[in-house]
Amino acid sequence: MTDPTQEPRFLQNPYPAYAATRSISPVRPVHGSGGRPSYLVTGHAEAREALGDARLSKDTAAFFAGAGSRRRLHPAVAHTMLACDPPRHTRLRRLVTKAFTTGAVEQLRPFIARVTDELLDQWSADGTFDFVAGLAVPLPVVVICELLGVPKADRRDVQHWSAQLFAAGEPDVIDAASHAMADYMTGLVATKRRDPGSSLLDRLIAARDGDDHLSEAELVSLAVLLLVAGHETTTNALGNALLALLQHPDALDRLRGKPDDVSAALDELLRYDSAVSTATFRFTTEAVALGGTEIPAGVPVLVALGAANRDPARFPEPDRLDLDRNATAHLAFGHGVHRCVGAPLAKAEVEIALRVLLTRFPGIRLGVPVDRLEWRHTRLVRGLVSLPVLAR
């Protein structure tokens, strides 16, 4: 069958296409625009199984070896921790986790709230405010740059390069941005070696696992990964969550009456419209039976996290936003050894930003009709180009 993610209306609302595919089979062969056969996973149980199956490799270098691509993606971007398997992945993640702690996230909460307030100070209550450009984009950038120790003067460039890495259909732009980002991070690592500080990047430079430590190339790659993953997905999660509330007046009324309840509603908001629509690349290293479908060795498997989070077999009435639902089983952050290491930070940012927003602007509403909203042209992540809102 044709990959449903290639349908024209998919960007606006992918869930009917996912539901139609899942109703036939939760695991189906598809042929995308490039003609390469692959398998699309849309069921929750099957997605969770696939994400935890060691026979599904993330070693992109091994899969594309000898393919003769003209791409010139920088190795620091092409071969991140997300693109390797255990034991290398286990080693890298262990070293990162030692520096990227829950305690560090907790210490950042006052900073996140302060930055949110400063960004919202720019909103004139009499005018339209683009929630994406005004808050959802800059907040995660400022936070992850603060955590990594990126100087304020460099943050605009970092944000620009990161956005370009997701420029769907523009390989030259993506490749150039990968080199710009990697070159910058190489220089920042060198600067911090000469003049150490207390940032996450400084702690990664000093990280040890017995006699093991991160090589220069691994440091740069991890820094780029944390920087990009640390704000692109959070930007989309913020926009998607607010749009969901604006389209569900009862839920919005409930949270603006009790903004502190945002924390309890967070998992349902993340489930309802996942910021990461499709998990990063995987392929079978041997034949795998998944959801009653035999998948041969050596083919890509596309795990549709957004589809899995709308599987009625796991979440009854999945297209309804239900703030009382127990949605902790959602796969918005993935599952298994590759589950997003930055999930605690992302959840803290979304929770704090929405709580502050609803406290300061309880009368917030959409500034344009829903059908005029533009979605980003990328399959991996799902997010809005802009989200115009009014204060009342």
XYZ file of C-alpha atoms in Angstrom:
392
model
C 0.000 0.000 0.000
C 0.990 3.666 -0.341
C 2.424 5.300 2.766
C -0.510 7.294 4.292
C 1.936 9.926 5.531
C 2.328 11.013 1.904
C -1.346 12.006 1.601
C -1.960 15.767 1.030
C -4.226 16.205 4.074
C -1.960 14.237 6.374
C -0.118 17.242 7.819
C -3.355 18.926 8.887
C -4.780 15.842 10.589
C -2.904 12.531 10.329
C -5.176 10.562 12.636
C -7.936 9.486 10.195
C -5.283 8.047 7.857
C -3.608 6.268 10.757
C -6.949 4.867 11.937
C -7.813 3.608 8.452
C -4.456 1.853 8.178
C -4.689 0.369 11.677
C -8.193 -0.946 11.027
C -6.742 -3.188 8.311
C -3.646 -4.208 10.237
C -1.524 -2.553 12.965
C 1.608 -3.446 10.982
C 1.538 -2.978 7.206
C 4.037 -2.794 4.328
C 4.115 0.646 2.698
C 5.894 2.288 -0.217
C 6.893 5.906 0.347
C 7.824 8.594 -2.151
C 11.356 7.208 -2.439
C 10.050 3.785 -3.484
C 11.880 1.928 -0.711
C 9.654 -0.755 0.871
C 9.161 -0.412 4.616
C 6.674 -1.345 7.323
C 4.427 1.078 9.180
C 3.431 0.317 12.791
C 0.246 2.042 13.980
C -0.918 -0.148 16.892
C 0.060 0.715 20.473
C 0.992 -2.811 21.596
C 2.933 -3.409 18.379
C 4.713 -0.050 18.610
C 5.743 -0.695 22.201
C 7.006 -4.138 21.227
C 8.930 -2.783 18.252
C 10.562 -0.021 20.315
C 11.845 -2.624 22.772
C 12.945 -5.262 20.257
C 16.737 -5.550 19.958
C 16.301 -7.085 16.491
C 15.246 -3.661 15.256
C 18.544 -1.844 14.867
C 19.141 1.908 14.857
C 22.600 1.627 13.305
C 21.991 3.879 10.309
C 25.642 3.704 9.238
C 25.381 -0.073 8.829
C 22.068 0.130 6.953
C 23.166 2.771 4.461
C 26.745 1.523 4.015
C 27.629 1.456 0.334
C 24.426 3.241 -0.676
C 26.395 5.921 -2.499
C 24.420 8.882 -1.172
C 25.330 12.391 -2.264
C 24.423 13.730 1.166
C 27.160 15.373 3.241
C 25.549 15.353 6.658
C 28.150 15.962 9.358
C 29.032 12.764 11.280
C 28.164 14.486 14.577
C 24.579 14.733 13.331
C 24.422 11.550 11.256
C 25.874 9.256 13.933
C 24.414 10.399 17.233
C 23.532 8.241 20.225
C 20.110 7.793 18.593
C 21.718 6.107 15.595
C 23.549 3.279 17.336
C 22.790 0.089 19.263
C 24.008 -1.433 22.522
C 26.674 -1.803 23.760
C 27.849 1.564 22.341
C 24.469 3.150 23.004
C 24.427 1.783 26.567
C 27.843 3.264 27.262
C 26.998 6.711 25.840
C 23.623 6.932 27.552
C 25.125 5.931 30.900
C 27.669 8.716 30.650
C 25.006 11.248 29.635
C 22.592 10.198 32.378
C 25.220 10.864 35.020
C 25.277 14.511 33.987
C 21.669 14.919 32.816
C 19.936 14.345 36.130
C 16.437 14.930 37.477
C 18.043 17.163 40.075
C 19.408 19.407 37.343
C 15.909 19.732 35.889
C 14.422 20.597 39.295
C 17.030 23.310 39.759
C 15.979 24.781 36.412
C 12.280 25.173 37.280
C 12.570 28.741 38.656
C 14.612 29.692 35.588
C 11.993 28.177 33.241
C 9.219 30.124 34.982
C 11.199 33.366 34.850
C 11.952 33.011 31.136
C 8.292 32.180 30.438
C 7.197 35.355 32.216
C 9.752 37.445 30.339
C 8.590 36.085 26.997
C 4.924 36.647 27.848
C 5.743 40.237 28.878
C 6.162 40.889 25.143
C 2.492 40.092 24.492
C 0.315 43.143 24.223
C -3.072 42.080 25.601
C -4.746 44.132 22.871
C -3.045 42.337 19.993
C -2.441 38.923 18.458
C 0.413 36.869 19.883
C 2.098 34.066 17.929
C 2.487 31.470 20.652
C 4.965 29.449 18.554
C 7.326 32.294 17.648
C 6.810 34.184 20.897
C 7.111 31.376 23.439
C 7.150 27.780 22.140
C 10.323 28.322 20.074
C 12.436 30.602 22.284
C 11.667 29.037 25.685
C 13.144 25.564 25.028
C 16.079 27.142 23.158
C 16.940 29.398 26.081
C 16.528 26.550 28.582
C 18.649 23.945 26.782
C 21.287 26.561 25.946
C 21.378 27.578 29.601
C 21.697 23.938 30.637
C 24.481 23.244 28.138
C 26.279 26.520 28.787
C 25.780 28.089 25.341
C 26.520 31.841 25.601
C 23.542 34.172 25.132
C 25.147 35.854 22.133
C 25.220 32.541 20.232
C 21.678 31.329 20.919
C 19.995 32.927 17.919
C 22.422 31.170 15.558
C 21.949 27.860 17.371
C 18.163 28.167 17.069
C 18.459 28.939 13.343
C 20.693 25.948 12.592
C 18.518 23.606 14.629
C 15.372 24.663 12.758
C 17.160 24.101 9.442
C 17.999 20.516 10.436
C 14.254 19.788 10.141
C 13.825 21.463 6.740
C 11.948 18.636 5.011
C 12.719 18.307 1.308
C 15.798 20.550 1.482
C 18.801 18.193 1.862
C 21.373 20.875 1.037
C 19.989 23.158 3.758
C 19.995 20.297 6.274
C 23.551 19.275 5.401
C 24.877 22.835 5.648
C 23.156 23.340 8.992
C 24.641 20.096 10.326
C 28.159 21.360 9.603
C 27.458 24.792 11.058
C 26.073 23.264 14.259
C 28.872 20.702 14.608
C 31.592 23.284 13.941
C 30.084 25.572 16.556
C 29.845 22.825 19.175
C 33.429 21.727 18.447
C 34.559 25.242 19.240
C 32.418 25.443 22.383
C 33.828 22.148 23.705
C 37.361 23.451 23.123
C 36.518 26.703 24.938
C 35.129 24.833 27.923
C 38.177 22.588 28.102
C 40.302 25.719 28.509
C 37.911 27.433 30.899
C 35.683 24.865 32.666
C 32.342 25.824 34.174
C 29.417 24.001 35.775
C 27.100 23.465 32.791
C 25.843 20.120 31.512
C 28.399 20.266 28.691
C 31.168 20.829 31.243
C 29.937 17.787 33.174
C 29.890 15.714 29.981
C 33.487 16.730 29.292
C 34.406 15.521 32.775
C 32.155 12.438 32.720
C 33.782 9.091 33.407
C 32.552 5.515 33.569
C 35.458 3.759 35.252
C 38.376 4.421 32.932
C 36.014 5.247 30.070
C 35.247 8.763 28.897
C 33.734 10.496 25.901
C 35.922 11.046 22.863
C 35.984 14.470 21.214
C 33.728 13.267 18.404
C 31.290 11.712 20.912
C 31.202 14.914 22.956
C 30.345 17.035 19.930
C 27.732 14.540 18.744
C 26.051 14.348 22.157
C 26.084 18.123 22.521
C 24.421 18.545 19.130
C 21.858 15.837 19.907
C 20.926 17.295 23.305
C 20.731 20.785 21.849
C 18.480 19.855 18.937
C 16.368 17.204 20.672
C 16.190 19.429 23.739
C 14.134 22.093 22.068
C 12.643 21.044 18.714
C 10.321 18.447 20.219
C 9.432 20.633 23.204
C 8.507 23.487 20.872
C 6.050 21.215 19.082
C 4.718 19.737 22.326
C 3.916 23.218 23.618
C 2.097 24.274 20.460
C 0.180 21.017 20.124
C -0.877 21.034 23.776
C -2.168 24.597 23.692
C -4.027 24.022 20.421
C -5.672 20.914 21.899
C -6.910 22.952 24.847
C -8.135 25.792 22.637
C -10.161 23.272 20.628
C -11.671 21.737 23.780
C -13.358 24.559 25.742
C -14.360 22.347 28.679
C -10.777 21.215 29.241
C -9.501 24.763 28.810
C -12.049 26.126 31.305
C -11.054 23.474 33.797
C -7.323 24.267 33.633
C -7.646 28.027 33.590
C -9.817 27.696 36.696
C -7.122 25.532 38.300
C -3.798 26.116 36.459
C -1.959 23.925 38.973
C -3.844 20.934 37.506
C -1.796 21.226 34.292
C 0.728 18.812 35.753
C -1.890 16.062 36.136
C -3.187 16.712 32.600
C 0.225 16.617 30.963
C 0.332 12.955 29.934
C -3.065 13.213 28.229
C -1.984 16.349 26.346
C 1.203 14.608 25.203
C -0.767 11.551 24.133
C -3.452 13.455 22.288
C -1.162 15.098 19.720
C 2.386 13.773 19.911
C 5.223 16.158 19.092
C 7.171 13.266 17.565
C 4.922 11.689 14.972
C 7.279 8.903 13.892
C 10.128 7.401 15.893
C 13.647 7.742 14.527
C 14.955 5.215 11.988
C 14.966 1.476 12.698
C 15.469 -1.580 10.511
C 15.206 -5.335 10.992
C 18.449 -7.250 11.385
C 16.569 -10.538 10.974
C 13.037 -11.615 10.134
C 10.596 -10.399 12.796
C 6.943 -11.299 13.449
C 5.084 -8.223 14.688
C 1.339 -7.847 15.101
C 0.675 -10.951 13.012
C 2.810 -9.590 10.155
C 6.056 -11.190 9.012
C 8.683 -8.509 8.407
C 11.742 -9.668 6.441
C 15.299 -8.833 7.415
C 16.906 -5.636 6.214
C 13.875 -3.362 5.852
C 12.993 -0.090 7.642
C 10.268 -0.146 10.282
C 8.417 3.139 10.820
C 6.953 3.268 14.328
C 4.173 5.867 14.245
C 4.095 7.139 17.826
C 1.234 9.495 17.065
C -0.835 6.645 15.678
C -0.024 4.366 18.630
C -1.181 7.054 21.042
C -4.573 7.096 19.282
C -5.048 3.308 19.286
C -8.549 2.589 20.655
C -7.364 -0.829 21.856
C -5.210 0.980 24.436
C -7.000 4.330 24.842
C -10.821 4.159 24.508
C -12.269 7.029 22.458
C -8.715 8.086 21.562
C -9.775 11.123 19.511
C -11.321 12.709 22.617
C -9.182 14.820 24.924
C -9.997 13.464 28.383
C -8.075 15.105 31.215
C -9.262 12.374 33.611
C -7.758 9.622 31.473
C -4.774 7.656 32.775
C -2.481 8.276 29.818
C 0.840 7.347 31.409
C 1.252 4.524 28.878
C 1.610 7.018 26.023
C 4.635 6.669 23.744
C 5.284 10.359 23.096
C 8.808 9.942 24.496
C 9.324 6.500 22.992
C 9.952 3.340 24.980
C 12.809 1.039 25.910
C 16.526 1.800 25.894
C 16.050 4.705 23.481
C 13.312 6.453 25.485
C 13.978 10.202 25.451
C 16.589 10.977 28.088
C 15.355 14.578 28.225
C 11.718 13.694 28.973
C 11.779 15.180 32.525
C 13.013 18.514 31.159
C 10.448 18.573 28.336
C 7.586 17.816 30.739
C 8.753 20.508 33.148
C 8.890 23.121 30.389
C 5.440 22.300 28.988
C 3.855 22.154 32.430
C 5.375 25.432 33.656
C 4.746 27.328 30.412
C 1.079 26.309 30.186
C 0.472 27.010 33.874
C 1.991 30.497 33.661
C 0.152 31.204 30.398
C -3.260 30.223 31.762
C -2.644 32.146 34.967
C -1.703 35.359 33.185
C -4.078 35.085 30.228
C -7.114 33.053 31.346
C -9.215 34.397 28.457
C -6.837 33.115 25.767
C -8.451 32.016 22.499
C -7.491 31.200 18.923
C -6.690 34.192 16.743
C -7.508 32.476 13.425
C -9.797 29.637 12.279
C -8.281 26.193 12.833
C -8.265 25.419 9.104
C -5.927 28.352 8.520
C -3.209 26.966 10.774
C -0.117 25.720 8.942
C 1.721 22.575 10.012
C 5.423 21.940 9.509
C 6.304 19.850 6.465
C 8.086 16.970 8.137
C 7.076 13.413 8.965
C 9.360 12.869 11.938
C 7.961 15.660 14.120
C 4.497 17.171 14.221
C 4.188 20.846 14.993
C 2.683 24.153 13.978
C 4.445 26.809 11.929
C 2.577 29.423 13.971
C -0.260 29.626 16.494
C -1.891 33.087 16.631
C -3.809 33.642 19.872
C -5.732 36.492 21.485
C -5.786 37.398 25.158
C -9.579 37.656 25.314
